[in-house]
Each structure stands twice: as structure tokens, then as C-alpha cells.
Short mmCIF file of C-alpha atoms in Angstrom, two decimals:
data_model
loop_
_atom_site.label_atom_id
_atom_site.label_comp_id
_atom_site.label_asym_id
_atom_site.label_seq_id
_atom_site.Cartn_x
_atom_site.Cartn_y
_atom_site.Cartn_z
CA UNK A 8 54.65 -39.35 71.75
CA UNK A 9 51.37 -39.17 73.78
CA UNK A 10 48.35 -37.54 72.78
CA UNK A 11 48.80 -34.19 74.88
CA UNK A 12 46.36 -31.82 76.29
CA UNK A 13 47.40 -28.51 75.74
CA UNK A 14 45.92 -25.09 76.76
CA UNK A 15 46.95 -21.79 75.00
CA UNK A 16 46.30 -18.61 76.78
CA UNK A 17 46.05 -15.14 75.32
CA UNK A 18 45.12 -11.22 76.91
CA UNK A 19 44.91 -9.49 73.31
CA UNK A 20 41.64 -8.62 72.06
CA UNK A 21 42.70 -7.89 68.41
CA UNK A 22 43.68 -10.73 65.50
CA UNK A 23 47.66 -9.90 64.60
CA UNK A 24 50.68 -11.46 63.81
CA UNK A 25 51.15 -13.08 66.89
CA UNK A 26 47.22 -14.23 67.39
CA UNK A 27 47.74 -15.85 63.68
CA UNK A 28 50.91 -17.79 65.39
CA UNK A 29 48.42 -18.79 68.04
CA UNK A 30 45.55 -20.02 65.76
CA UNK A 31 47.86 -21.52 62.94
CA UNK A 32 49.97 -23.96 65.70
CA UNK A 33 46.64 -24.90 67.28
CA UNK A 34 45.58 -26.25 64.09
CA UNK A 35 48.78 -27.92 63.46
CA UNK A 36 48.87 -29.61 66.19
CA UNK A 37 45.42 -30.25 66.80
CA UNK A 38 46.42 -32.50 62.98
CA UNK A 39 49.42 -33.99 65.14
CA UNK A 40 46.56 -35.62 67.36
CA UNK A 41 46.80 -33.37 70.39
CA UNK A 42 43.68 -31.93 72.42
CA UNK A 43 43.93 -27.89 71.69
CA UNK A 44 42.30 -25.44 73.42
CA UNK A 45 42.13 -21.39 74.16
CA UNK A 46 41.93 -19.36 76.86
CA UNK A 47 41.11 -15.39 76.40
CA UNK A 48 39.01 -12.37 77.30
CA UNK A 49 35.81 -12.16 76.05
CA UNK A 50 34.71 -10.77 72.51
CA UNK A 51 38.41 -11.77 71.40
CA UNK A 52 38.95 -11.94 67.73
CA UNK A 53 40.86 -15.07 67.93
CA UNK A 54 38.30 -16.80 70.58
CA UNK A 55 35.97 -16.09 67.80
CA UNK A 56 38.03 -17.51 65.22
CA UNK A 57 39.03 -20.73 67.43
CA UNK A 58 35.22 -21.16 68.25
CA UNK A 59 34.24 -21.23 64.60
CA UNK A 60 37.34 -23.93 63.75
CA UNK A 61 36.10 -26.34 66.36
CA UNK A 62 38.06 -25.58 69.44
CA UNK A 63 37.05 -25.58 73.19
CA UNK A 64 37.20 -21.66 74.06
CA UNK A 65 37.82 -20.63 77.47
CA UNK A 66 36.74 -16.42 79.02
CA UNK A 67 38.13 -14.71 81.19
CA UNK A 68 38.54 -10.38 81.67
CA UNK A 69 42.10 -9.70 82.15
CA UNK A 70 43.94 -6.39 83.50
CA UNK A 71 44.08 -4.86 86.68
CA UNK A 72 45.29 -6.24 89.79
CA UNK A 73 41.48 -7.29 91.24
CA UNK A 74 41.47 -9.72 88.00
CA UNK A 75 44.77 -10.77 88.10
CA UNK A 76 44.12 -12.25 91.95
CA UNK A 77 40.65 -13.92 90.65
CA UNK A 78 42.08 -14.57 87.38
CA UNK A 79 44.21 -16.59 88.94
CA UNK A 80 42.08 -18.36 91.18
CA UNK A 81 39.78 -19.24 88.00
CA UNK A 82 42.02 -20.53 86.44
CA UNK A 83 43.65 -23.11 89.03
CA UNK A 84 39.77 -24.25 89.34
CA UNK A 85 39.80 -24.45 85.36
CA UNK A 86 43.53 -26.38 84.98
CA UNK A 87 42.23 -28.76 88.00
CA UNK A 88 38.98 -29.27 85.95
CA UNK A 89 40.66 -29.65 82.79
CA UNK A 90 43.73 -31.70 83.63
CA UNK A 91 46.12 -30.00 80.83
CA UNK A 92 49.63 -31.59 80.48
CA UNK A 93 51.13 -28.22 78.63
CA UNK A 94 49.37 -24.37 79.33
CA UNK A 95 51.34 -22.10 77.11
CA UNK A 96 50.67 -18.62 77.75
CA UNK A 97 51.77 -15.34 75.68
CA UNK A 98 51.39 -12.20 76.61
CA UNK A 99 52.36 -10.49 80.54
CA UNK A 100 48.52 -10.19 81.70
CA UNK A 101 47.57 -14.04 80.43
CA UNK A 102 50.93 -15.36 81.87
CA UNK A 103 50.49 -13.59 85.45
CA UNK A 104 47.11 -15.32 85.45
CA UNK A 105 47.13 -18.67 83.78
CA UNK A 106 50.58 -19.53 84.63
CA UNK A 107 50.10 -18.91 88.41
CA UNK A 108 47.02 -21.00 88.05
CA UNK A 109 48.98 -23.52 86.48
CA UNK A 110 51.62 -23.83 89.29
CA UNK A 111 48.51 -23.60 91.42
CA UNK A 112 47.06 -26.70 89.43
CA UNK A 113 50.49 -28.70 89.53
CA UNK A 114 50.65 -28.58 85.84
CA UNK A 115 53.41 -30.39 84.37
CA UNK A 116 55.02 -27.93 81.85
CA UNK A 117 54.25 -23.88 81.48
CA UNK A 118 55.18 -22.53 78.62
CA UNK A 119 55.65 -18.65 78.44
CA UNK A 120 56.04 -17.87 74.42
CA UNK A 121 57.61 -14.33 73.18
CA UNK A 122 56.57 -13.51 69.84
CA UNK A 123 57.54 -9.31 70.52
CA UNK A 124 60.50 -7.40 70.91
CA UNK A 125 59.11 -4.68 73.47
CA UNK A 126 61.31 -4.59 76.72
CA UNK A 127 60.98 -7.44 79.13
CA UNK A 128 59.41 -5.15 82.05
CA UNK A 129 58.38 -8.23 84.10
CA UNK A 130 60.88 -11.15 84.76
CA UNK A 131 58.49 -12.79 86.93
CA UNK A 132 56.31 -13.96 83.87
CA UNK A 133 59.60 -14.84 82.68
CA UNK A 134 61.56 -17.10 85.31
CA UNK A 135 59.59 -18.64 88.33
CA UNK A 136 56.12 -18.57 86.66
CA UNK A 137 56.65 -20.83 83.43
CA UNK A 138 58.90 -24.09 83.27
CA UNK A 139 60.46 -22.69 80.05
CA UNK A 140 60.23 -20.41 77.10
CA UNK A 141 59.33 -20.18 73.24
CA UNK A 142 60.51 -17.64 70.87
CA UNK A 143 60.10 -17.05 67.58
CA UNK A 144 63.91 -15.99 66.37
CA UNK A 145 67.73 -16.11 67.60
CA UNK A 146 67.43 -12.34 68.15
CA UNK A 147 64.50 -12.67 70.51
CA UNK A 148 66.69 -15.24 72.60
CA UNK A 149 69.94 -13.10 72.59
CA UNK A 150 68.13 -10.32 73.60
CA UNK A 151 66.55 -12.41 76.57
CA UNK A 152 70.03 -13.45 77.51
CA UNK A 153 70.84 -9.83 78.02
CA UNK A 154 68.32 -9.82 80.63
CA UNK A 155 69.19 -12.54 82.72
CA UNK A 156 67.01 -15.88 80.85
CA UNK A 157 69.16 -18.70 80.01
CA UNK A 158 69.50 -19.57 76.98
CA UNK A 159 69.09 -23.26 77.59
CA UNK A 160 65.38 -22.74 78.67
CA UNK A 161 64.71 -20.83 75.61
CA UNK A 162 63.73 -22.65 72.32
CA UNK A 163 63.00 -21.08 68.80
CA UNK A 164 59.70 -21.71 66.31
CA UNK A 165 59.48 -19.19 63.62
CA UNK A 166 56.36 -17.87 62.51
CA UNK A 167 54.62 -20.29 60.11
CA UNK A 168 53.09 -19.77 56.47
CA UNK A 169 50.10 -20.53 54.54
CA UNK A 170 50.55 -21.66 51.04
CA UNK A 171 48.46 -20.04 48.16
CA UNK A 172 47.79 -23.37 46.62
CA UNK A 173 47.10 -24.98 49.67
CA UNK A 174 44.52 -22.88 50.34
CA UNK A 175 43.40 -23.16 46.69
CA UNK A 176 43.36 -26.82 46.89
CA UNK A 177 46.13 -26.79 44.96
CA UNK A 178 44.95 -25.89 41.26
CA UNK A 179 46.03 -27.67 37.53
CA UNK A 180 46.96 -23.73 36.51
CA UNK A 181 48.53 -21.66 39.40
CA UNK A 182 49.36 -19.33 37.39
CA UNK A 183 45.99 -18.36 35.94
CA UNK A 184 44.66 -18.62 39.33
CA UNK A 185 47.18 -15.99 40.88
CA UNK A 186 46.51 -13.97 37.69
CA UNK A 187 43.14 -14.01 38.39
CA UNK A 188 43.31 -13.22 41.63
CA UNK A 189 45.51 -10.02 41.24
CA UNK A 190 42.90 -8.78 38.53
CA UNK A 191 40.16 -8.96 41.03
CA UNK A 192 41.75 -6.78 44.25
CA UNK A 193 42.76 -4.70 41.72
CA UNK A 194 39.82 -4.28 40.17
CA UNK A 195 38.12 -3.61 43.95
CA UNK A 196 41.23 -1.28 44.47
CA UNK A 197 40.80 0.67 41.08
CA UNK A 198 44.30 0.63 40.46
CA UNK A 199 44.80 -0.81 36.45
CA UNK A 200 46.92 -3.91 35.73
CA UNK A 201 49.78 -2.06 34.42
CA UNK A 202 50.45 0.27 37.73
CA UNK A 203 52.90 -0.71 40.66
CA UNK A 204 51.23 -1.07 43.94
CA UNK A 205 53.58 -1.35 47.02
CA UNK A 206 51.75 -2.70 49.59
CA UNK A 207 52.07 -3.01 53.70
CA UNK A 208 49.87 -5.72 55.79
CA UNK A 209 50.32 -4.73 58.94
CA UNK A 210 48.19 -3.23 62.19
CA UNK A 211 48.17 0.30 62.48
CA UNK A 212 50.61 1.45 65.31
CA UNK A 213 53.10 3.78 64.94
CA UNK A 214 55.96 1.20 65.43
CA UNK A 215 54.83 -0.22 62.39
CA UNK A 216 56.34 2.27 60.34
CA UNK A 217 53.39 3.13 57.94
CA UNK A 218 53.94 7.22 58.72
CA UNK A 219 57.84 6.27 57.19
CA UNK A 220 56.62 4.05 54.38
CA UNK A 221 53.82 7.08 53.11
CA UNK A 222 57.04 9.98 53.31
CA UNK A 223 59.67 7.75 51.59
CA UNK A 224 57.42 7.25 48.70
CA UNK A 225 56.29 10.66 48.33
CA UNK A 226 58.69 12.31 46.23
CA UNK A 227 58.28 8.31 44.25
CA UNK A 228 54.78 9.46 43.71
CA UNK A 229 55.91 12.17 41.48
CA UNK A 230 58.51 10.12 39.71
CA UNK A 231 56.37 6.70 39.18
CA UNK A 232 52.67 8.58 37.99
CA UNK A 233 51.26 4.98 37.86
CA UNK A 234 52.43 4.23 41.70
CA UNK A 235 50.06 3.41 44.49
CA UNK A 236 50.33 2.58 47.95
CA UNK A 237 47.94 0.01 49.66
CA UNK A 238 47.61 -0.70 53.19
CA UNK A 239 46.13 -3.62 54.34
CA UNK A 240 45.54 -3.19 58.79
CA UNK A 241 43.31 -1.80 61.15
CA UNK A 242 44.22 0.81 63.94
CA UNK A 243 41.37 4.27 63.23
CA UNK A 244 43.68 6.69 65.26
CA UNK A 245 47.32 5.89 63.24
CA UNK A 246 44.54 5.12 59.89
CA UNK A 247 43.54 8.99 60.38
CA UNK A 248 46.99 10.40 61.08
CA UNK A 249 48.08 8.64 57.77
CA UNK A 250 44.87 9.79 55.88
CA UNK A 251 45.99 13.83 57.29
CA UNK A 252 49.49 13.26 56.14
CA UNK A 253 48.35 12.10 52.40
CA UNK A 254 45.98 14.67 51.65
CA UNK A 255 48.76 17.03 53.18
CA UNK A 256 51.58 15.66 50.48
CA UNK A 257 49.26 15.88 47.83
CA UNK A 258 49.12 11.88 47.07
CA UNK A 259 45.60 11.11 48.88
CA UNK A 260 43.96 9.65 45.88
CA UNK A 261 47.67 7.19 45.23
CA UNK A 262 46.95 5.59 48.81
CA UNK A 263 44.69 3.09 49.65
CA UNK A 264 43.43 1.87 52.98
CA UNK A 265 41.51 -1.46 53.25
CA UNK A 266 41.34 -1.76 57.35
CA UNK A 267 41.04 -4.65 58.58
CA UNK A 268 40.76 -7.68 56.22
CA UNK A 269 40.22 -11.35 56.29
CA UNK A 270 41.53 -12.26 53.37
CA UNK A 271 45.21 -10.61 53.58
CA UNK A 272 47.14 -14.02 51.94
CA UNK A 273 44.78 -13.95 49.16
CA UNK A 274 45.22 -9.69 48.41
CA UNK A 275 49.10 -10.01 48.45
CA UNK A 276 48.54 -10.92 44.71
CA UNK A 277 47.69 -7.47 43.99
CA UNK A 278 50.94 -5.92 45.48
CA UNK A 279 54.20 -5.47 43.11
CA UNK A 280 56.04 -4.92 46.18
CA UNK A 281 55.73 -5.68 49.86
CA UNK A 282 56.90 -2.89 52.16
CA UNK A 283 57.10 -2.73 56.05
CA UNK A 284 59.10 -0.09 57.59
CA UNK A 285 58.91 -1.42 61.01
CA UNK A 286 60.85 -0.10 63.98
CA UNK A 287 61.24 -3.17 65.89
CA UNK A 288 60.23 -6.49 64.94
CA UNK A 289 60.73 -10.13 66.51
CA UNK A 290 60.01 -11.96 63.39
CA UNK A 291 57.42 -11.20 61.15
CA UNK A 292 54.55 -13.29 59.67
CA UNK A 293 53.89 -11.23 57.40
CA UNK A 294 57.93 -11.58 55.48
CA UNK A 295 56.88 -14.89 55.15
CA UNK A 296 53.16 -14.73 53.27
CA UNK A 297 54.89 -11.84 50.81
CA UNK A 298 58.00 -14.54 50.13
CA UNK A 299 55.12 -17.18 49.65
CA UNK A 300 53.32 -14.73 47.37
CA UNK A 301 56.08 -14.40 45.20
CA UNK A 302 56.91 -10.46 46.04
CA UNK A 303 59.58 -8.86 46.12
CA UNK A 304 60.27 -7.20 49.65
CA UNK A 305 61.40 -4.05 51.23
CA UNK A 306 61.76 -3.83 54.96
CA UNK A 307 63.62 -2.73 58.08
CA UNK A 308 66.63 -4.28 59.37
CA UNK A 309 65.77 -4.83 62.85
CA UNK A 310 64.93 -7.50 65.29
CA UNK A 311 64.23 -11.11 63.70
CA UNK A 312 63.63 -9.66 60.41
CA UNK A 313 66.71 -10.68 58.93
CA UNK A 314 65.60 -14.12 59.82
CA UNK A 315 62.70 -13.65 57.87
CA UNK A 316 63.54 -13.10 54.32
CA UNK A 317 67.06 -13.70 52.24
CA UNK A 318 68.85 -10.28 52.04
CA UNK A 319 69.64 -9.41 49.02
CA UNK A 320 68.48 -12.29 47.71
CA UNK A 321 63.69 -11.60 47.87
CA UNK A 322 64.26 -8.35 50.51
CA UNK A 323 66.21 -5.27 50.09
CA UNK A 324 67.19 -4.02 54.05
CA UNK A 325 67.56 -0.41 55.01
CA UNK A 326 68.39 0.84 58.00
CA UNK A 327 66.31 2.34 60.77
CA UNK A 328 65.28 5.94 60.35
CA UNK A 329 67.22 6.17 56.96
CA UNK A 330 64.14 7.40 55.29
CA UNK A 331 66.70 8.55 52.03
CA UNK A 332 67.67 4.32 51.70
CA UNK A 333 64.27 3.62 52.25
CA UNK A 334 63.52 5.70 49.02
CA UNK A 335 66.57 4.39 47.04
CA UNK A 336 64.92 0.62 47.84
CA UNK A 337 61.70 1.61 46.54
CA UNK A 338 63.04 3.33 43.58
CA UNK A 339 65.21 0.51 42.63
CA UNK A 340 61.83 -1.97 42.50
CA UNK A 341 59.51 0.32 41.09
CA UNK A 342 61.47 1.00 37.82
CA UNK A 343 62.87 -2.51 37.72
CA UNK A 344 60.01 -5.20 37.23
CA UNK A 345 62.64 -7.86 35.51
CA UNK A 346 64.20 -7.40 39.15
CA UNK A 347 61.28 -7.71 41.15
CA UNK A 348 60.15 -10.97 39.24
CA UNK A 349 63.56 -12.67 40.41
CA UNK A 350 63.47 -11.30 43.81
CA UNK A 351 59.91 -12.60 44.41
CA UNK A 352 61.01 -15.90 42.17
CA UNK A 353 63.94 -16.36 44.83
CA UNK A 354 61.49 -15.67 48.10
CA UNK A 355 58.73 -18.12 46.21
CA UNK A 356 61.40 -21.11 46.48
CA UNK A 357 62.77 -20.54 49.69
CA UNK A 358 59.71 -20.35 51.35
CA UNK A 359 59.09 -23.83 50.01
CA UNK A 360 62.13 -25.29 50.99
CA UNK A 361 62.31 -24.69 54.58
CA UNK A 362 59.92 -27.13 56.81
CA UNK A 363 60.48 -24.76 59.71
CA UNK A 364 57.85 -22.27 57.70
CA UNK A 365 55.24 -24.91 57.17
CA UNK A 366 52.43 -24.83 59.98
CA UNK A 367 53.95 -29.15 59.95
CA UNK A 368 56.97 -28.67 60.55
CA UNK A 369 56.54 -25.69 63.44
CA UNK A 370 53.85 -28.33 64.95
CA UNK A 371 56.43 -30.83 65.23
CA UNK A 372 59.42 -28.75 66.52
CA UNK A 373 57.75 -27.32 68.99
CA UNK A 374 56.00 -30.67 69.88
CA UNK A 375 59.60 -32.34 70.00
CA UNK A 376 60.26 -29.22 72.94
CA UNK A 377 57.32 -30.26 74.47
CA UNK A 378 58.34 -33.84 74.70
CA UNK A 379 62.42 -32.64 75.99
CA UNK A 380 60.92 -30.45 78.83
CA UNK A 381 58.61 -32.64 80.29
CA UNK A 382 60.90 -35.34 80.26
CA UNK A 383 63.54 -32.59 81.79
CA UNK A 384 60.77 -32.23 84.34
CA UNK A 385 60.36 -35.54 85.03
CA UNK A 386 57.47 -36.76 83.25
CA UNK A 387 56.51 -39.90 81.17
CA UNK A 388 55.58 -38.38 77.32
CA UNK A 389 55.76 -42.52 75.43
#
């Protein structure tokens, strides 16, 4: 198809799971041969990330109704300017404004993505404002059925991963090099080789689950002395409710809080096991990097997580709020580290095997929707 030019838009200020979907496509397809570029407030973490990668970086301040109106306006001046064939917004306050710039503009296809499973509160950002929708799992699009969106204008593009020897450059001894690597975040931990370290990467919200994750492995604490808990995330208020709730349980000086890190993919190597005890979740990027770590993987079953991993195959499920299974799943991996090598053995494959994960094969799906929709809406894409 035709080199397209394609504007994604973004309100968040903070670099998560969905901002890494964001950042990781725009690079993929910006290697397919299309023109990428960002729209977001100011002092963004990903317009700071897209800026140092190379990409044109659009501000704007979004929220409130004044904004929204001049938001708006802005960007129908911008999309005029610009002459994008595809703006594909995300969130409620970048879709009010970009895509009702972009009918404004006569843009050919608007693209509303969905990469969250909070209630749809707004069907406006959902039906008349974009041309179609993205999600990022079957559960996402069922539940969008429920509320009225066809299913036929919905397509799905799971989360994507990042390969440890891709970003290595591939070495002649993986091994040795993810060796080496769990030596050294352990070493910056202060946790010893021989200890089990669960770990979480996720922001700090309480519908994350990390309050869960610290009281099912209490009583663990006292069973497992050489058990830690490391969490990888940033979020000060949740970060300080967790640090109370530690030094009340006695088990402050077993958990370990990083905040916010860079270099998240490259401390999974320290982890024995990967934990999230989310309470919703429409994917999860962050399934994926454990499988492609090679960990073993304990998590929720909610949302689009099931998606994400192989059950009972690299993740043991529990269900929500059953703190008790939560400890059983823990238990079983933390005395068993024959079984956690196969589980993460099993995850390490998979991940490999599926294109869909690959930042490629996402790029190309979701340029192959790009290519059916604006032909659907009548435009040339040879």
C-alpha cells in the first residue's frame, strides 16, 4: 500500500502500558515506511520519548470544556496544515478534540483505539466521532458490543513485545547474558542469587492490585525466609499506602520499591516470578515482556488477560478477590523452581511463535485495517 500519513493522539501525561502501545506501533510502522507523528499535552512522558526517537511532536493542554472547544479548533487548523490520511486517537479527552478536528479537517479515516477496560461513559468518542475502532483483545470488543458498538467496526491488535536479544543485538551466549543481567539488579536490589523474588511491573493505582499482591504473600514471607517482593511502578500516594501496610505486617525490609524505571524489560531477569493481581485488565503488556523473559506468571483472571498468557501452561489464574488462591499460586512457585523453569520455558516459546506479539507483525495487522477502512470509506490506498 501507500506510504500513509498518520497522526496519533494522546491526553495522558504519564508513560504506561498503553503509552508503550503508542510508542512501540509508531516505530513499527514508521519501519513499514509510513510518516508517524504525535499529538499530546505538554511535558508528556511519551512526547518526550517520541521527540528523542525522531518523531514530529505535536502540544496541546487538554481537559475542561474551554480546551476541548479550542482544542478542537487547533486541531482542524493542524489536520488542514498537516494533511494526515489516518488520526488515531486514544483516550476520551484526545478523541473529543482531535477527532472533531479531524471531521472538521475532512480526514479520511479516524481511528478511536481502546486499550482499557473502564466503563465506556461517552459513546460519542465512540460512534459519530471516529470512522472505526481498535482494540487490543476479544474481551474488549464483546464488552463494546454490550454497549451498543458493532462489532464489525471493531478490529483487534494485541499489545506488542520487545525481545531481550533484540535489544541485546542478539548475543553468541544468551544465556550468560541473561545470567549476567539477573546478577546485576540483584546485586542493586540486595537480594542474593539464591532467594525468590516475585516481582510486579506495573503503575501504582489501586486497580492494579499491588495492596492484594503485598497481603497474599504475607503469611509466604514467614514460610519462604529467603522471599522478596519487588515492585517495579510509579504512583507516591498507592507507593506510601503499600510502604504503611509493610512495615505494619512486619515484612518492610522483604519488599522492594524501584518507582518508576526505564529499564523494566531488562530488570524482569531478576524476578523468579511475575505477579499482577489486577482487578480489571484489557490486555496487558506487561504478560507479554514476563512470557518473553522466561518467568513464570501469576495473575488475575479478568478482562483480556487470559489472552495474554497460556493458562496453565506459563500463568497460574486465580480469581478476583480470592486472596486464599492467590496465596496457594504463590506457594506452589515459590517452593517449586523445577516448575517455574518449565512454566517460564513454555511462555519463552510461545511468545516467539506468535507474529501478532512482534511490534512487525502488530504494524502490519493494523496497517492491513487501515488499508480495509479506507477503502470501506471510499478511498484509493495502491
Amino acid at each position: 500500500m501507500r506510504k500513509l500519513k498518520i497522526l496519533h493522539t494522546e491526553a495522558a501525561t504519564h508513560m504506561g502500558g498503553q503509552e508503550i502501545y503508542i510508542y512501540r506501533h509508531m516505530l513499527a510502522m514508521r519501519e513499514r515506511g509510513h510518516d508517524m507523528s504525535l499529538l499530546c499535552q505538554p511535558h508528556a512522558q511519551l512526547g518526550q520519548r517520541a521527540r528523542d526517537a525522531g518523531f514530529p511532536v505535536f502540544t496541546m493542554k487538554m481537559g475542561g470544556f474551554r480546551r476541548l472547544l479550542a482544542g478542537a479548533v487547533a486541531a482542524r487548523t493542524l489536520m488542514r496544515e498537516q494533511r494526515f490520511d489516518v488520526v488515531n486517537t486514544t483516550s476520551r479527552r484526545d478523541t473529543l478534540i482531535a477527532a472533531a478536528g479531524a471531521r472538521l479537517a475532512g480526514v479520511p479515516l479516524i481511528v478511536r483505539s481502546r486499550h482499557l477496560m473502564s466503563p465506556i461513559n461517552s459513546l460519542l468518542s465512540y460512534t459519530w466521532l471516529p470512522h472505526r475502532i481498535l482494540t487490543v483483545s476479544e474481551y474488549v470488543r464483546n464488552y463494546m458490543a454490550t454497549r451498543g458498538i458493532a462489532p464489525e467496526r471493531v478490529g483487534i491488535a494485541p499489545p506488542t513485545v520487545s525481545l531481550p536479544e533484540e535489544r541485546w543485538g542478539y548475543p553468541t551466549d544468551m544465556e550468560a547474558r541473561c545470567l549476567a543481567q539477573r546478577q546485576r539488579v540483584r546485586q542493586e536490589w540486595g537480594v542474593a542469587d539464591g532467594d525468590v523474588v516475585v516481582g510486579c511491573v506495573a503503575i501504582l493505582r489501586p486497580a492494579k492490585g499491588h495492596a492484594d499482591l503485598l497481603a497474599a504473600m504475607t503469611p509466604l514471607f514467614v514460610r519462604y525466609p529467603n522471599l522478596h517482593l519487588v515492585l517495579a511502578g510509579d504512583g507516591d500516594v498507592v507507593m506510601q499506602e503499600l510502604k504503611a501496610q509493610a512495615q505494619a505486617s512486619g515484612v518492610a525490609g522483604r519488599v522492594h520499591f524501584l518507582g518508576y524505571r526505564k529499564d523494566v524489560a531488562d530488570l524482569l531477569f531478576g524476578f523468579d516470578i511475575f505477579a499482577l493481581a489486577t482487578h480489571k485488565e484489557a490486555s496487558g503488556t506487561a504478560f507479554l515482556e514476563a512470557a518473553a523473559s522466561g518467568l513464570p506468571i501469576v495473575a488475575t483472571d479478568v478482562g483480556g488477560v487470559p489472552e495474554m498468557v497460556l493458562p496453565g501452561r506459563n500463568a497460574l489464574l486465580f480469581p478476583l478477590g480470592n486472596l486464599p488462591e492467590l496465596t496457594s499460586a504463590l506457594d506452589t512457585l515459590a517452593a517449586d523452581s523445577q516448575r517455574r523453569k518449565a512454566m517460564g520455558y513454555e511462555g519463552w516459546k510461545w511468545i516467539r511463535s506468535e507474529s501478532r506479539f512482534s511490534p512487525d507483525g502488530q504494524a502490519a495487522l493494523i496497517e492491513n485495517y487501515y488499508a480495509q477502512w479506507l477503502r470501506e470509506l471510499g478511498h484509493e490506498v495502491g
